[in-house]
Coordinates of C-alpha atoms in Angstrom, one line a residue:
M1 CA 31.2 9.7 -13.8
T2 CA 33.9 9.7 -11.1
E3 CA 34.0 8.4 -7.6
T4 CA 33.7 11.1 -5.0
T5 CA 34.1 11.5 -1.3
S6 CA 31.3 12.6 1.1
P7 CA 29.8 15.9 0.1
A8 CA 31.2 19.1 1.6
S9 CA 29.6 22.5 2.2
M10 CA 30.0 25.3 -0.2
P11 CA 32.7 27.8 0.6
A12 CA 31.3 30.8 2.6
S13 CA 33.7 33.4 1.3
I14 CA 36.2 34.3 -1.4
A15 CA 39.0 33.3 1.1
D16 CA 37.3 30.0 1.7
T17 CA 37.2 29.4 -2.0
L18 CA 40.9 30.1 -2.4
D19 CA 41.5 27.7 0.5
L20 CA 39.3 25.1 -1.2
L21 CA 41.3 25.3 -4.4
Q22 CA 44.6 25.4 -2.5
S23 CA 43.6 22.2 -0.6
A24 CA 43.6 20.3 -3.9
G25 CA 46.9 21.8 -5.1
Y26 CA 45.3 24.3 -7.5
V27 CA 47.1 27.7 -7.2
A28 CA 44.6 30.4 -8.1
D29 CA 44.6 34.1 -8.0
R30 CA 41.9 36.1 -6.2
S31 CA 40.0 37.1 -9.3
L32 CA 39.3 33.5 -10.2
A33 CA 38.4 32.6 -6.7
T34 CA 36.0 35.5 -6.6
V35 CA 34.1 34.6 -9.8
L36 CA 34.0 30.9 -8.8
H37 CA 32.6 31.8 -5.4
L38 CA 29.9 33.9 -7.0
A39 CA 29.1 31.1 -9.5
L40 CA 28.6 28.7 -6.6
R41 CA 26.6 31.2 -4.5
M42 CA 24.4 32.4 -7.4
K43 CA 24.1 28.8 -8.9
R44 CA 25.1 30.1 -12.3
P45 CA 27.2 28.4 -14.9
L46 CA 30.9 29.5 -15.0
F47 CA 32.3 30.2 -18.5
L48 CA 36.1 29.9 -18.5
E49 CA 37.9 31.0 -21.6
G50 CA 41.7 30.9 -22.2
E51 CA 44.5 29.3 -24.0
A52 CA 44.9 25.5 -23.9
G53 CA 46.8 24.2 -20.9
V54 CA 46.2 27.0 -18.5
G55 CA 44.1 24.9 -16.0
K56 CA 40.5 25.5 -17.0
T57 CA 39.4 21.9 -17.0
E58 CA 41.3 21.2 -13.7
I59 CA 39.0 23.7 -11.9
A60 CA 36.0 21.3 -12.5
K61 CA 38.0 18.3 -11.3
V62 CA 39.1 20.2 -8.2
L63 CA 35.5 21.2 -7.4
S64 CA 34.4 17.6 -7.7
K65 CA 37.1 16.4 -5.4
T66 CA 36.9 19.1 -2.8
L67 CA 33.1 19.3 -2.7
G68 CA 32.6 15.6 -2.8
R69 CA 30.4 15.7 -5.9
D70 CA 30.2 13.5 -9.0
L71 CA 32.0 14.9 -12.0
I72 CA 30.1 14.5 -15.3
R73 CA 32.2 15.5 -18.3
L74 CA 30.9 16.3 -21.8
Q75 CA 33.9 16.5 -24.1
C76 CA 32.8 18.5 -27.1
Y77 CA 33.9 17.9 -30.7
E78 CA 32.8 18.7 -34.2
G79 CA 29.6 16.9 -35.0
L80 CA 28.5 16.3 -31.4
D81 CA 24.8 15.7 -31.4
I82 CA 21.9 15.0 -29.1
A83 CA 22.3 11.3 -29.2
S84 CA 25.9 11.5 -27.9
A85 CA 25.4 14.4 -25.5
V86 CA 21.9 14.1 -24.1
Y87 CA 20.1 10.8 -24.7
E88 CA 19.3 8.1 -27.2
W89 CA 16.9 5.2 -27.3
N90 CA 18.1 1.6 -27.0
Y91 CA 16.9 0.5 -30.4
P92 CA 17.9 -3.2 -30.1
A93 CA 16.0 -3.5 -26.8
Q94 CA 13.0 -1.7 -28.2
M95 CA 13.0 -4.2 -31.1
V96 CA 13.0 -7.1 -28.7
E97 CA 10.1 -5.6 -26.9
I98 CA 8.2 -5.2 -30.1
R99 CA 8.8 -8.8 -31.1
V100 CA 7.8 -10.1 -27.7
S101 CA 4.6 -8.1 -27.8
E102 CA 3.8 -9.3 -31.3
A103 CA 4.4 -12.9 -30.2
A104 CA 2.1 -12.5 -27.2
G105 CA -0.6 -11.0 -29.5
D106 CA -0.4 -7.5 -28.1
T107 CA -0.9 -5.5 -31.3
D108 CA -2.4 -2.3 -30.0
H109 CA -0.1 0.3 -31.6
S110 CA -0.9 3.0 -29.1
D111 CA 0.0 0.8 -26.1
L112 CA 3.1 -0.6 -27.8
S113 CA 4.3 2.9 -28.6
K114 CA 4.0 3.9 -25.0
S115 CA 5.7 0.7 -23.9
I116 CA 8.8 1.1 -26.1
F117 CA 9.3 4.8 -25.3
D118 CA 9.6 4.0 -21.6
E119 CA 12.5 5.2 -19.5
R120 CA 13.6 1.6 -19.3
F121 CA 14.9 2.0 -22.9
L122 CA 16.4 5.4 -22.4
I123 CA 20.2 5.6 -22.6
K124 CA 21.3 8.7 -20.6
R125 CA 24.2 10.7 -21.8
P126 CA 26.1 13.4 -19.9
V127 CA 23.5 16.3 -20.1
L128 CA 20.7 14.1 -18.8
Q129 CA 22.9 12.5 -16.2
A130 CA 23.8 16.0 -14.9
L131 CA 20.1 16.8 -14.3
E132 CA 19.5 13.7 -12.2
P133 CA 19.3 13.9 -8.4
S134 CA 22.3 12.5 -6.5
L135 CA 22.8 11.6 -2.9
S136 CA 26.0 13.6 -2.9
G137 CA 24.2 16.7 -4.2
P138 CA 24.1 18.3 -7.6
P139 CA 27.1 17.1 -9.7
V140 CA 29.9 19.2 -11.2
F141 CA 29.0 19.3 -14.9
L142 CA 32.0 20.0 -17.1
I143 CA 31.2 21.1 -20.7
D144 CA 34.8 20.9 -22.0
E145 CA 36.0 22.8 -25.1
L146 CA 32.6 24.0 -26.2
D147 CA 34.2 25.9 -29.1
R148 CA 34.9 22.5 -30.8
A149 CA 31.2 21.8 -31.0
D150 CA 28.9 23.1 -33.8
E151 CA 26.8 26.2 -33.3
A152 CA 23.6 24.1 -33.5
F153 CA 24.6 22.2 -30.3
E154 CA 25.6 25.5 -28.6
A155 CA 22.0 26.7 -29.3
F156 CA 20.6 23.5 -27.8
L157 CA 22.4 24.2 -24.6
L158 CA 20.5 27.4 -24.0
E159 CA 17.5 25.5 -22.5
V160 CA 19.8 23.5 -20.3
L161 CA 21.6 26.5 -19.0
S162 CA 18.6 28.7 -18.6
D163 CA 16.1 26.3 -17.1
N164 CA 18.2 23.3 -16.0
Q165 CA 16.0 21.1 -18.1
V166 CA 15.8 19.2 -21.4
T167 CA 12.8 18.2 -23.5
I168 CA 12.5 14.6 -24.7
P169 CA 9.6 14.5 -27.2
E170 CA 8.5 11.0 -26.3
L171 CA 8.7 11.5 -22.5
G172 CA 8.3 15.3 -21.9
T173 CA 10.5 17.7 -20.0
V174 CA 13.2 16.5 -17.6
K175 CA 14.0 19.2 -15.0
A176 CA 16.7 19.2 -12.3
D177 CA 15.5 19.6 -8.7
E178 CA 18.6 21.6 -8.1
P179 CA 20.9 22.9 -10.8
P180 CA 24.3 21.2 -11.3
I181 CA 27.5 23.1 -10.9
V182 CA 28.3 23.9 -14.5
I183 CA 31.8 24.7 -15.7
I184 CA 32.1 25.5 -19.4
T185 CA 35.5 25.8 -21.0
T186 CA 36.6 27.1 -24.4
N187 CA 40.0 27.6 -26.0
R188 CA 38.6 30.4 -28.2
T189 CA 39.1 28.7 -31.5
R190 CA 35.8 30.3 -32.4
E191 CA 33.5 32.9 -30.7
I192 CA 30.7 31.6 -28.6
H193 CA 27.3 33.3 -29.1
D194 CA 26.4 36.1 -26.7
A195 CA 23.1 34.3 -25.9
L196 CA 25.0 31.5 -24.2
K197 CA 27.5 33.8 -22.5
R198 CA 24.7 35.9 -21.0
R199 CA 23.6 32.9 -19.0
C200 CA 27.0 32.5 -17.4
L201 CA 29.5 34.2 -15.3
Y202 CA 32.7 34.8 -17.3
H203 CA 36.4 34.6 -16.5
W204 CA 39.4 34.7 -18.7
V205 CA 42.0 32.2 -17.4
D206 CA 45.4 33.7 -18.4
Y207 CA 48.9 32.3 -18.2
P208 CA 50.2 32.8 -14.6
D209 CA 52.9 35.2 -13.8
A210 CA 56.3 33.8 -12.9
E211 CA 55.8 33.8 -9.1
R212 CA 52.5 31.9 -9.3
E213 CA 53.8 29.5 -12.0
L214 CA 56.8 28.7 -9.8
E215 CA 54.4 28.0 -6.9
I216 CA 52.4 25.6 -9.2
V217 CA 55.6 23.8 -10.2
R218 CA 56.6 23.4 -6.6
S219 CA 53.2 22.1 -5.7
K220 CA 52.8 19.7 -8.6
V221 CA 56.4 18.5 -9.1
P222 CA 57.8 18.6 -5.6
G223 CA 60.7 16.3 -6.5
A224 CA 62.2 18.9 -8.9
A225 CA 65.3 20.7 -7.7
E226 CA 64.6 24.3 -6.6
R227 CA 67.1 25.8 -9.1
L228 CA 65.7 23.7 -11.9
S229 CA 62.1 24.7 -11.2
A230 CA 63.0 28.4 -11.1
E231 CA 65.0 28.2 -14.3
I232 CA 62.2 26.3 -16.1
V233 CA 59.6 28.8 -15.1
T234 CA 61.7 31.7 -16.2
F235 CA 62.6 30.0 -19.5
V236 CA 58.9 29.4 -20.2
Q237 CA 58.0 33.0 -19.2
M238 CA 60.6 34.3 -21.7
L239 CA 59.2 32.1 -24.5
R240 CA 55.7 33.4 -23.9
A241 CA 56.9 37.0 -23.8
E242 CA 59.5 37.1 -26.6
E243 CA 59.1 34.3 -29.0
D244 CA 56.8 34.3 -32.0
L245 CA 55.6 30.8 -31.5
F246 CA 52.8 29.0 -33.3
K247 CA 51.7 27.6 -29.9
Q248 CA 52.9 29.0 -26.6
P249 CA 53.5 26.4 -23.9
G250 CA 50.8 26.2 -21.2
V251 CA 51.1 25.4 -17.6
A252 CA 50.5 21.8 -18.3
E253 CA 53.6 21.8 -20.6
T254 CA 55.7 23.5 -17.9
L255 CA 54.8 20.8 -15.5
D256 CA 55.5 18.1 -18.0
W257 CA 58.9 19.6 -18.7
A258 CA 59.8 19.9 -15.0
T259 CA 58.7 16.3 -14.5
A260 CA 60.8 15.1 -17.4
L261 CA 63.9 16.9 -16.5
S262 CA 63.5 15.8 -12.9
E263 CA 63.2 12.2 -14.0
L264 CA 66.5 12.7 -15.9
N265 CA 68.1 13.8 -12.6
E266 CA 68.7 17.4 -13.8
I267 CA 69.2 20.0 -11.1
A268 CA 69.5 23.0 -13.4
L269 CA 68.8 23.7 -17.1
D270 CA 71.5 22.3 -19.3
P271 CA 71.5 23.7 -22.9
D272 CA 72.0 20.3 -24.6
M273 CA 69.4 18.5 -22.4
A274 CA 66.9 21.4 -22.8
S275 CA 67.2 21.2 -26.5
D276 CA 66.8 17.5 -26.6
T277 CA 63.6 17.6 -24.5
L278 CA 61.9 20.6 -26.2
G279 CA 59.3 18.2 -27.5
V280 CA 57.9 17.9 -24.0
L281 CA 57.4 21.7 -23.9
L282 CA 56.6 22.6 -27.5
K283 CA 54.3 20.7 -29.7
Y284 CA 55.1 22.0 -33.2
Q285 CA 58.3 21.2 -35.1
D286 CA 58.7 24.8 -36.4
D287 CA 58.6 26.1 -32.8
I288 CA 61.2 23.5 -31.7
E289 CA 63.5 24.4 -34.6
R290 CA 63.2 28.1 -33.9
V291 CA 64.2 27.6 -30.2
R292 CA 66.6 24.7 -30.0
G293 CA 70.4 25.0 -30.1
S294 CA 72.0 28.4 -29.9
K295 CA 68.7 30.1 -28.9
V296 CA 68.3 27.8 -25.9
R297 CA 71.8 28.4 -24.9
Q298 CA 71.4 32.1 -25.1
M299 CA 68.2 32.1 -23.1
I300 CA 69.8 30.0 -20.3
D301 CA 72.8 32.4 -20.2
D302 CA 70.4 35.3 -19.9
I303 CA 68.5 33.6 -17.1
R304 CA 71.6 33.1 -15.1
K305 CA 72.7 36.7 -15.6
D306 CA 69.4 38.0 -14.3
T307 CA 69.5 38.9 -10.6
P308 CA 65.7 38.4 -10.0
I309 CA 66.0 34.9 -11.2
A310 CA 68.8 34.0 -8.7
S311 CA 66.5 35.5 -6.0
A312 CA 63.6 33.3 -7.2
A313 CA 65.8 30.2 -7.1
A314 CA 66.7 31.0 -3.6
M315 CA 63.2 31.4 -2.4
P316 CA 62.1 28.7 0.2
N317 CA 59.5 26.1 -0.7
V318 CA 55.9 27.0 0.2

């Protein structure tokens, strides 16, 4: 759970939602702001699908920061179960309770059973935490990379998303007074069942176009030279459009590359330096070998021959 500022009111319009995202440095298009605004107004989970590194997880972080809400994150993985995601019992503490009761002569099994399955011994995991009331208002509940979890866990989430509640056999049903702000992300390594998607509003988060990606770089890496930023963005856009890569670079990799080259005091793309630092941008050796050397040099030459690129480099900072 993260520290937050004082709670803020929900955005009253799509324009306000765009401003909210912009205030935290998140450069969004109107379609994303629209579905996010609707999810907040309708109190429905928002299901965000897209390639890794396009900024899906960041949306939940921005909402937590700008709305002054707690951020509760459930990072999904293969084998994720109820004990890790929802709750488990503190077995060592329960055993101590049993031993103390036996030593005191309290041997009524019915009373003892009620005693050890008390909320005092309940360890609350992210799902249960997200349903608890908070002084700052309902938290932002991020269910990250749901496609990595098993289908059985996905099925379990249906109760949480439909009724904002979970059932604990020993205690009964725990229901939220007010639904959390739920953001679900998936990288689409497998399809999520329609039953879960129907409970959400949906949005595909795509790679940004060149203009928006340049704006993102300017916002997140303000120390990078303007020419360098423009050439990096164009280089990455060319890779996504033309190269048959195993893994295309996301916005996160664009920002990392801009930061790295800026740290090396580069003011424009240099073929040798670009080749040497491709490991910041690309994460598979086959992709790096396919691009480095003469291919990098050719791409940079093409960038500098392209008139629109020169225009982009000359654009003032926003």
